[in-house]
GROMACS .gro file of C-alpha atoms in nm:
model
  326
    1MET     CA    1   1.984   5.412   2.488
    2PHE     CA    2   2.020   5.476   2.864
    3LEU     CA    3   1.644   5.525   2.884
    4GLU     CA    4   1.591   5.198   2.695
    5ILE     CA    5   1.799   5.027   2.963
    6LEU     CA    6   1.595   5.199   3.234
    7ASN     CA    7   1.271   5.079   3.076
    8LYS     CA    8   1.402   4.722   3.064
    9ILE     CA    9   1.497   4.739   3.431
   10LYS     CA   10   1.147   4.860   3.511
   11GLU     CA   11   1.001   4.577   3.302
   12TYR     CA   12   1.178   4.286   3.474
   13ASP     CA   13   1.136   4.164   3.832
   14THR     CA   14   1.456   3.958   3.829
   15ILE     CA   15   1.787   4.112   3.720
   16ILE     CA   16   2.118   3.923   3.712
   17LEU     CA   17   2.448   4.110   3.682
   18HIS     CA   18   2.755   3.954   3.519
   19ARG     CA   19   3.112   4.073   3.474
   20HIS     CA   20   3.441   3.940   3.342
   21VAL     CA   21   3.668   3.674   3.486
   22ARG     CA   22   3.957   3.785   3.708
   23PRO     CA   23   3.785   4.116   3.794
   24ASP     CA   24   3.961   4.447   3.844
   25GLY     CA   25   3.842   4.756   4.029
   26ASP     CA   26   3.639   4.898   3.742
   27CYS     CA   27   3.469   4.566   3.681
   28ILE     CA   28   3.363   4.532   4.046
   29GLY     CA   29   3.288   4.903   4.087
   30SER     CA   30   3.063   4.904   3.781
   31MET     CA   31   2.875   4.595   3.892
   32MET     CA   32   2.832   4.708   4.251
   33GLY     CA   33   2.744   5.064   4.152
   34LEU     CA   34   2.475   4.937   3.916
   35TYR     CA   35   2.355   4.690   4.180
   36TYR     CA   36   2.303   4.965   4.438
   37LEU     CA   37   2.160   5.203   4.181
   38ILE     CA   38   1.888   4.949   4.098
   39THR     CA   39   1.822   4.812   4.447
   40ASN     CA   40   1.808   5.155   4.611
   41ASN     CA   41   1.562   5.294   4.357
   42PHE     CA   42   1.357   4.985   4.269
   43LYS     CA   43   1.323   4.804   4.598
   44GLU     CA   44   1.079   4.551   4.459
   45LYS     CA   45   1.339   4.414   4.216
   46LYS     CA   46   1.539   4.101   4.292
   47VAL     CA   47   1.896   4.173   4.180
   48TYR     CA   48   2.173   3.912   4.183
   49ARG     CA   49   2.551   3.937   4.131
   50THR     CA   50   2.755   3.658   3.976
   51GLY     CA   51   3.129   3.609   3.947
   52ASP     CA   52   3.442   3.424   4.047
   53ALA     CA   53   3.689   3.484   4.329
   54LEU     CA   54   3.797   3.840   4.396
   55PRO     CA   55   4.149   3.977   4.435
   56GLU     CA   56   4.218   4.053   4.801
   57TYR     CA   57   4.227   4.429   4.749
   58LEU     CA   58   3.867   4.421   4.622
   59GLY     CA   59   3.733   4.199   4.898
   60LEU     CA   60   3.554   4.484   5.075
   61TYR     CA   61   3.358   4.580   4.765
   62GLY     CA   62   3.260   4.267   4.579
   63HIS     CA   63   2.988   4.022   4.675
   64VAL     CA   64   2.859   3.718   4.487
   65ASP     CA   65   2.509   3.575   4.521
   66GLU     CA   66   2.385   3.220   4.480
   67VAL     CA   67   2.190   3.215   4.154
   68SER     CA   68   1.997   2.906   4.046
   69ASP     CA   69   1.951   2.812   3.681
   70GLU     CA   70   1.578   2.858   3.724
   71LEU     CA   71   1.615   3.229   3.800
   72TYR     CA   72   1.748   3.297   3.451
   73LYS     CA   73   1.431   3.185   3.277
   74ASP     CA   74   1.250   3.518   3.313
   75ALA     CA   75   1.547   3.738   3.399
   76LEU     CA   76   1.707   4.048   3.256
   77VAL     CA   77   2.083   3.989   3.237
   78ILE     CA   78   2.325   4.285   3.234
   79VAL     CA   79   2.695   4.232   3.158
   80VAL     CA   80   2.932   4.514   3.256
   81ASP     CA   81   3.292   4.593   3.160
   82THR     CA   82   3.337   4.279   2.947
   83ALA     CA   83   3.448   4.317   2.587
   84THR     CA   84   3.410   3.964   2.455
   85GLU     CA   85   3.165   3.688   2.540
   86ASN     CA   86   3.440   3.436   2.614
   87ARG     CA   87   3.553   3.654   2.908
   88ILE     CA   88   3.212   3.670   3.078
   89CYS     CA   89   3.224   3.493   3.411
   90ASP     CA   90   2.948   3.229   3.431
   91SER     CA   91   2.830   3.100   3.094
   92ARG     CA   92   2.465   3.118   3.197
   93TYR     CA   93   2.459   3.486   3.097
   94ASN     CA   94   2.298   3.390   2.765
   95THR     CA   95   2.018   3.184   2.920
   96GLY     CA   96   1.819   3.485   3.041
   97LYS     CA   97   1.523   3.636   2.864
   98PHE     CA   98   1.692   3.964   2.765
   99LEU     CA   99   2.062   4.059   2.755
  100ILE     CA  100   2.223   4.403   2.792
  101LYS     CA  101   2.591   4.480   2.746
  102ILE     CA  102   2.757   4.795   2.891
  103ASP     CA  103   3.127   4.833   2.811
  104HIS     CA  104   3.411   5.070   2.722
  105HIS     CA  105   3.694   4.857   2.580
  106ASP     CA  106   3.860   4.961   2.254
  107ASP     CA  107   3.825   4.618   2.090
  108SER     CA  108   3.471   4.550   2.210
  109PRO     CA  109   3.238   4.366   1.966
  110GLU     CA  110   2.863   4.388   1.991
  111TYR     CA  111   2.654   4.122   2.162
  112GLY     CA  112   2.325   4.122   2.347
  113ASP     CA  113   1.979   4.262   2.274
  114ILE     CA  114   2.092   4.608   2.383
  115CYS     CA  115   2.462   4.686   2.344
  116TYR     CA  116   2.605   5.013   2.475
  117ILE     CA  117   2.977   5.066   2.411
  118ASP     CA  118   3.160   5.394   2.473
  119ASN     CA  119   3.527   5.330   2.406
  120GLU     CA  120   3.603   5.697   2.472
  121SER     CA  121   3.512   5.648   2.838
  122PRO     CA  122   3.819   5.578   3.057
  123ALA     CA  123   3.614   5.354   3.288
  124CYS     CA  124   3.295   5.153   3.263
  125ALA     CA  125   3.199   5.303   3.600
  126SER     CA  126   3.194   5.646   3.438
  127ILE     CA  127   2.940   5.513   3.187
  128ILE     CA  128   2.722   5.402   3.479
  129VAL     CA  129   2.745   5.758   3.616
  130ASP     CA  130   2.639   5.894   3.276
  131MET     CA  131   2.351   5.648   3.279
  132TYR     CA  132   2.245   5.760   3.626
  133LYS     CA  133   2.244   6.124   3.513
  134ALA     CA  134   2.017   6.037   3.219
  135TRP     CA  135   1.783   5.843   3.448
  136ASN     CA  136   1.773   6.123   3.703
  137LYS     CA  137   1.698   6.380   3.433
  138GLU     CA  138   1.407   6.165   3.314
  139ASP     CA  139   1.290   6.088   3.668
  140PRO     CA  140   1.432   6.307   3.950
  141SER     CA  141   1.311   6.055   4.209
  142ILE     CA  142   1.597   5.825   4.100
  143THR     CA  143   1.884   5.904   4.337
  144LEU     CA  144   2.247   5.806   4.382
  145SER     CA  145   2.328   5.666   4.727
  146LYS     CA  146   2.663   5.693   4.903
  147GLU     CA  147   2.723   5.318   4.863
  148ALA     CA  148   2.652   5.333   4.489
  149ALA     CA  149   2.874   5.640   4.449
  150THR     CA  150   3.159   5.477   4.644
  151ALA     CA  151   3.148   5.167   4.425
  152LEU     CA  152   3.151   5.379   4.109
  153MET     CA  153   3.440   5.589   4.240
  154LEU     CA  154   3.629   5.265   4.302
  155GLY     CA  155   3.586   5.182   3.935
  156MET     CA  156   3.686   5.526   3.815
  157VAL     CA  157   3.999   5.574   4.025
  158THR     CA  158   4.136   5.227   3.948
  159ASP     CA  159   4.080   5.230   3.571
  160THR     CA  160   4.206   5.586   3.528
  161GLY     CA  161   4.509   5.540   3.754
  162ARG     CA  162   4.378   5.817   3.981
  163PHE     CA  163   4.279   6.016   3.670
  164ARG     CA  164   4.621   5.995   3.504
  165TYR     CA  165   4.550   5.767   3.208
  166ARG     CA  166   4.435   5.820   2.850
  167GLY     CA  167   4.071   5.918   2.815
  168THR     CA  168   4.048   6.120   3.134
  169CYS     CA  169   3.871   6.441   3.036
  170ARG     CA  170   3.650   6.714   3.175
  171LYS     CA  171   3.345   6.487   3.185
  172THR     CA  172   3.541   6.224   3.377
  173LEU     CA  173   3.630   6.474   3.648
  174GLU     CA  174   3.276   6.615   3.651
  175ASN     CA  175   3.145   6.262   3.706
  176ALA     CA  176   3.393   6.215   3.989
  177GLY     CA  177   3.275   6.544   4.140
  178LEU     CA  178   2.917   6.420   4.132
  179LEU     CA  179   3.024   6.107   4.318
  180LEU     CA  180   3.204   6.314   4.580
  181ASP     CA  181   2.891   6.524   4.624
  182SER     CA  182   2.704   6.198   4.686
  183GLY     CA  183   2.911   6.125   4.996
  184VAL     CA  184   3.220   5.934   4.882
  185GLU     CA  185   3.493   5.945   5.148
  186LEU     CA  186   3.795   5.949   4.923
  187ASP     CA  187   4.058   5.905   5.195
  188ASP     CA  188   3.889   5.587   5.318
  189LEU     CA  189   3.861   5.454   4.963
  190TYR     CA  190   4.226   5.520   4.884
  191ALA     CA  191   4.338   5.370   5.214
  192SER     CA  192   4.159   5.044   5.137
  193LEU     CA  193   4.298   5.034   4.783
  194TYR     CA  194   4.657   5.141   4.831
  195THR     CA  195   4.765   5.033   5.180
  196LYS     CA  196   4.999   4.736   5.130
  197ASP     CA  197   5.115   4.439   5.332
  198LYS     CA  198   5.484   4.407   5.408
  199GLU     CA  199   5.506   4.118   5.163
  200GLU     CA  200   5.382   4.337   4.879
  201LEU     CA  201   5.641   4.602   4.951
  202LYS     CA  202   5.916   4.342   4.957
  203LEU     CA  203   5.787   4.211   4.625
  204GLN     CA  204   5.811   4.561   4.482
  205GLY     CA  205   6.175   4.563   4.586
  206TYR     CA  206   6.224   4.235   4.403
  207VAL     CA  207   6.073   4.386   4.088
  208CYS     CA  208   6.300   4.690   4.104
  209GLU     CA  209   6.606   4.469   4.140
  210ASN     CA  210   6.516   4.203   3.882
  211PHE     CA  211   6.323   4.359   3.594
  212LYS     CA  212   6.470   4.335   3.247
  213VAL     CA  213   6.454   4.566   2.946
  214THR     CA  214   6.455   4.471   2.578
  215GLU     CA  215   6.683   4.640   2.326
  216ASN     CA  216   6.436   4.917   2.250
  217GLY     CA  217   6.298   4.965   2.599
  218VAL     CA  218   6.019   4.718   2.684
  219ALA     CA  219   6.047   4.664   3.062
  220TYR     CA  220   5.926   4.331   3.198
  221ILE     CA  221   5.936   4.097   3.495
  222TYR     CA  222   5.860   3.725   3.521
  223PHE     CA  223   5.699   3.572   3.828
  224ASP     CA  224   5.725   3.197   3.878
  225LYS     CA  225   5.550   3.006   4.155
  226GLU     CA  226   5.864   2.986   4.368
  227THR     CA  227   5.903   3.365   4.372
  228MET     CA  228   5.538   3.425   4.460
  229ASP     CA  229   5.558   3.165   4.738
  230LYS     CA  230   5.878   3.319   4.871
  231TYR     CA  231   5.712   3.658   4.909
  232GLY     CA  232   5.379   3.515   5.021
  233VAL     CA  233   5.169   3.680   4.749
  234ASP     CA  234   4.906   3.550   4.510
  235LYS     CA  235   4.900   3.576   4.131
  236ASP     CA  236   4.678   3.886   4.130
  237THR     CA  237   4.916   4.074   4.357
  238ALA     CA  238   5.208   3.978   4.134
  239ALA     CA  239   5.020   4.088   3.822
  240ALA     CA  240   4.946   4.426   3.978
  241CYS     CA  241   5.321   4.491   3.994
  242VAL     CA  242   5.311   4.587   3.627
  243ASN     CA  243   5.272   4.954   3.718
  244ILE     CA  244   5.592   4.954   3.921
  245LEU     CA  245   5.767   4.965   3.584
  246ASP     CA  246   5.575   5.266   3.452
  247SER     CA  247   5.834   5.536   3.526
  248ILE     CA  248   6.151   5.400   3.364
  249LYS     CA  249   6.291   5.657   3.126
  250GLY     CA  250   6.273   5.532   2.767
  251SER     CA  251   6.048   5.238   2.857
  252LEU     CA  252   5.708   5.319   2.709
  253ILE     CA  253   5.583   4.960   2.728
  254TRP     CA  254   5.596   4.740   3.037
  255ALA     CA  255   5.474   4.390   3.116
  256THR     CA  256   5.442   4.126   3.386
  257PHE     CA  257   5.446   3.753   3.311
  258ILE     CA  258   5.276   3.545   3.581
  259GLU     CA  259   5.313   3.168   3.589
  260GLN     CA  260   4.974   3.007   3.658
  261ASN     CA  261   5.114   2.678   3.789
  262ASN     CA  262   4.880   2.450   3.598
  263GLU     CA  263   4.936   2.147   3.379
  264ILE     CA  264   4.898   2.337   3.052
  265GLY     CA  265   5.181   2.580   3.129
  266GLU     CA  266   4.966   2.892   3.119
  267ILE     CA  267   5.140   3.226   3.168
  268ARG     CA  268   4.917   3.531   3.212
  269VAL     CA  269   5.053   3.860   3.078
  270ARG     CA  270   4.960   4.213   3.182
  271LEU     CA  271   5.060   4.484   2.936
  272ARG     CA  272   5.067   4.859   2.990
  273SER     CA  273   5.208   5.147   2.788
  274ARG     CA  274   5.247   5.520   2.756
  275PHE     CA  275   5.150   5.668   2.417
  276VAL     CA  276   5.189   5.334   2.231
  277ALA     CA  277   4.883   5.129   2.128
  278ILE     CA  278   4.950   4.770   2.242
  279ASN     CA  279   4.609   4.602   2.228
  280GLU     CA  280   4.655   4.468   1.875
  281VAL     CA  281   4.971   4.282   1.977
  282ALA     CA  282   4.777   4.140   2.273
  283THR     CA  283   4.520   3.994   2.032
  284HIS     CA  284   4.797   3.789   1.869
  285TYR     CA  285   4.839   3.606   2.201
  286ARG     CA  286   4.482   3.522   2.309
  287GLY     CA  287   4.410   3.861   2.458
  288GLY     CA  288   4.310   4.220   2.398
  289GLY     CA  289   4.192   4.521   2.593
  290HIS     CA  290   4.245   4.894   2.580
  291LEU     CA  291   4.489   5.076   2.355
  292GLN     CA  292   4.735   5.120   2.642
  293ALA     CA  293   4.618   4.858   2.894
  294ALA     CA  294   4.576   4.501   2.775
  295GLY     CA  295   4.635   4.140   2.864
  296SER     CA  296   4.722   3.816   2.692
  297THR     CA  297   4.818   3.455   2.758
  298VAL     CA  298   5.121   3.256   2.644
  299TYR     CA  299   5.204   2.890   2.696
  300SER     CA  300   5.578   2.860   2.652
  301GLU     CA  301   5.910   3.042   2.674
  302GLU     CA  302   5.906   3.061   2.295
  303GLU     CA  303   5.570   3.243   2.293
  304LYS     CA  304   5.689   3.474   2.570
  305GLU     CA  305   5.995   3.571   2.367
  306ALA     CA  306   5.784   3.613   2.052
  307LEU     CA  307   5.550   3.850   2.236
  308LEU     CA  308   5.842   4.054   2.371
  309LYS     CA  309   5.993   4.068   2.023
  310GLU     CA  310   5.668   4.208   1.878
  311LEU     CA  311   5.642   4.466   2.154
  312ASP     CA  312   6.005   4.562   2.110
  313SER     CA  313   5.957   4.608   1.736
  314LEU     CA  314   5.645   4.815   1.799
  315LEU     CA  315   5.829   5.038   2.045
  316LYS     CA  316   6.124   5.081   1.809
  317GLU     CA  317   5.890   5.199   1.533
  318PHE     CA  318   5.712   5.437   1.769
  319LYS     CA  319   6.037   5.592   1.889
  320GLU     CA  320   6.163   5.639   1.534
  321ASN     CA  321   5.839   5.819   1.437
  322ASN     CA  322   5.797   6.013   1.763
  323PRO     CA  323   6.143   6.111   1.894
  324GLU     CA  324   5.994   6.397   2.097
  325ARG     CA  325   5.771   6.171   2.309
  326TYR     CA  326   6.024   5.971   2.511
   0.00000   0.00000   0.00000
């Protein structure tokens, strides 16, 4: 199927890349890696990137182009790292002439004229590396530039938690090695991703002092607008605090609730876990994702408590059946 995608790229003069709303590192890394992979090897192609605002920590890597409606008429559209159509940023994705989906989420349905899903891959960026290898084997003149490799490494290190999360395997590390051989400067990449402002560090202290734990061990923290304003951080920075809770003994599920400060009372939820599959619970609350990394949305204190109750029940059952794993 990778060669089918290559042939479609060769066929079209205009290519428009889409990704999901509220992008993370893998989303941006996959898009930018594919962008550079195409533009560096097919210089005659016009390639455009669409999307919404970026989290601050991704500002160095993500760029958005102005794309007119007219450009879609004869365009190849490629959507990366987006499981469901309702999460694609910019609804014009389905107005192109041909649509390709490349994704790795566990609950990813098929859409598009070509749909490639590998839910065993820990990052969509790793799929793009696999695709490059297939292209290069078919045509050795297709190369991987340093800028493409750096973008793809961004995707891989963020979605694997520096290669700590489920799905990381020999091929993952081999793909990372190929990127390093292509010129990635890992210390520079990590510095841009993990250096924090003073406000973020103070917020981490707030999390450590104020998180709560359910009866069976679900750790969680709630961020309202006043707290985020007090520490001078945005909603994305607050949401990223979910992983501060990942090392509490006995807490195999952790969550952040982030007040969106809009008229409909939206509260975004980030869910993470160790060992326990949580994505099905996320689907009960307008969300989904990976087995151990998902998101959802609730609209009231009652829904928040209901979600925590489901997670708590899930964790209780897991602990009863797996006493050796916590």
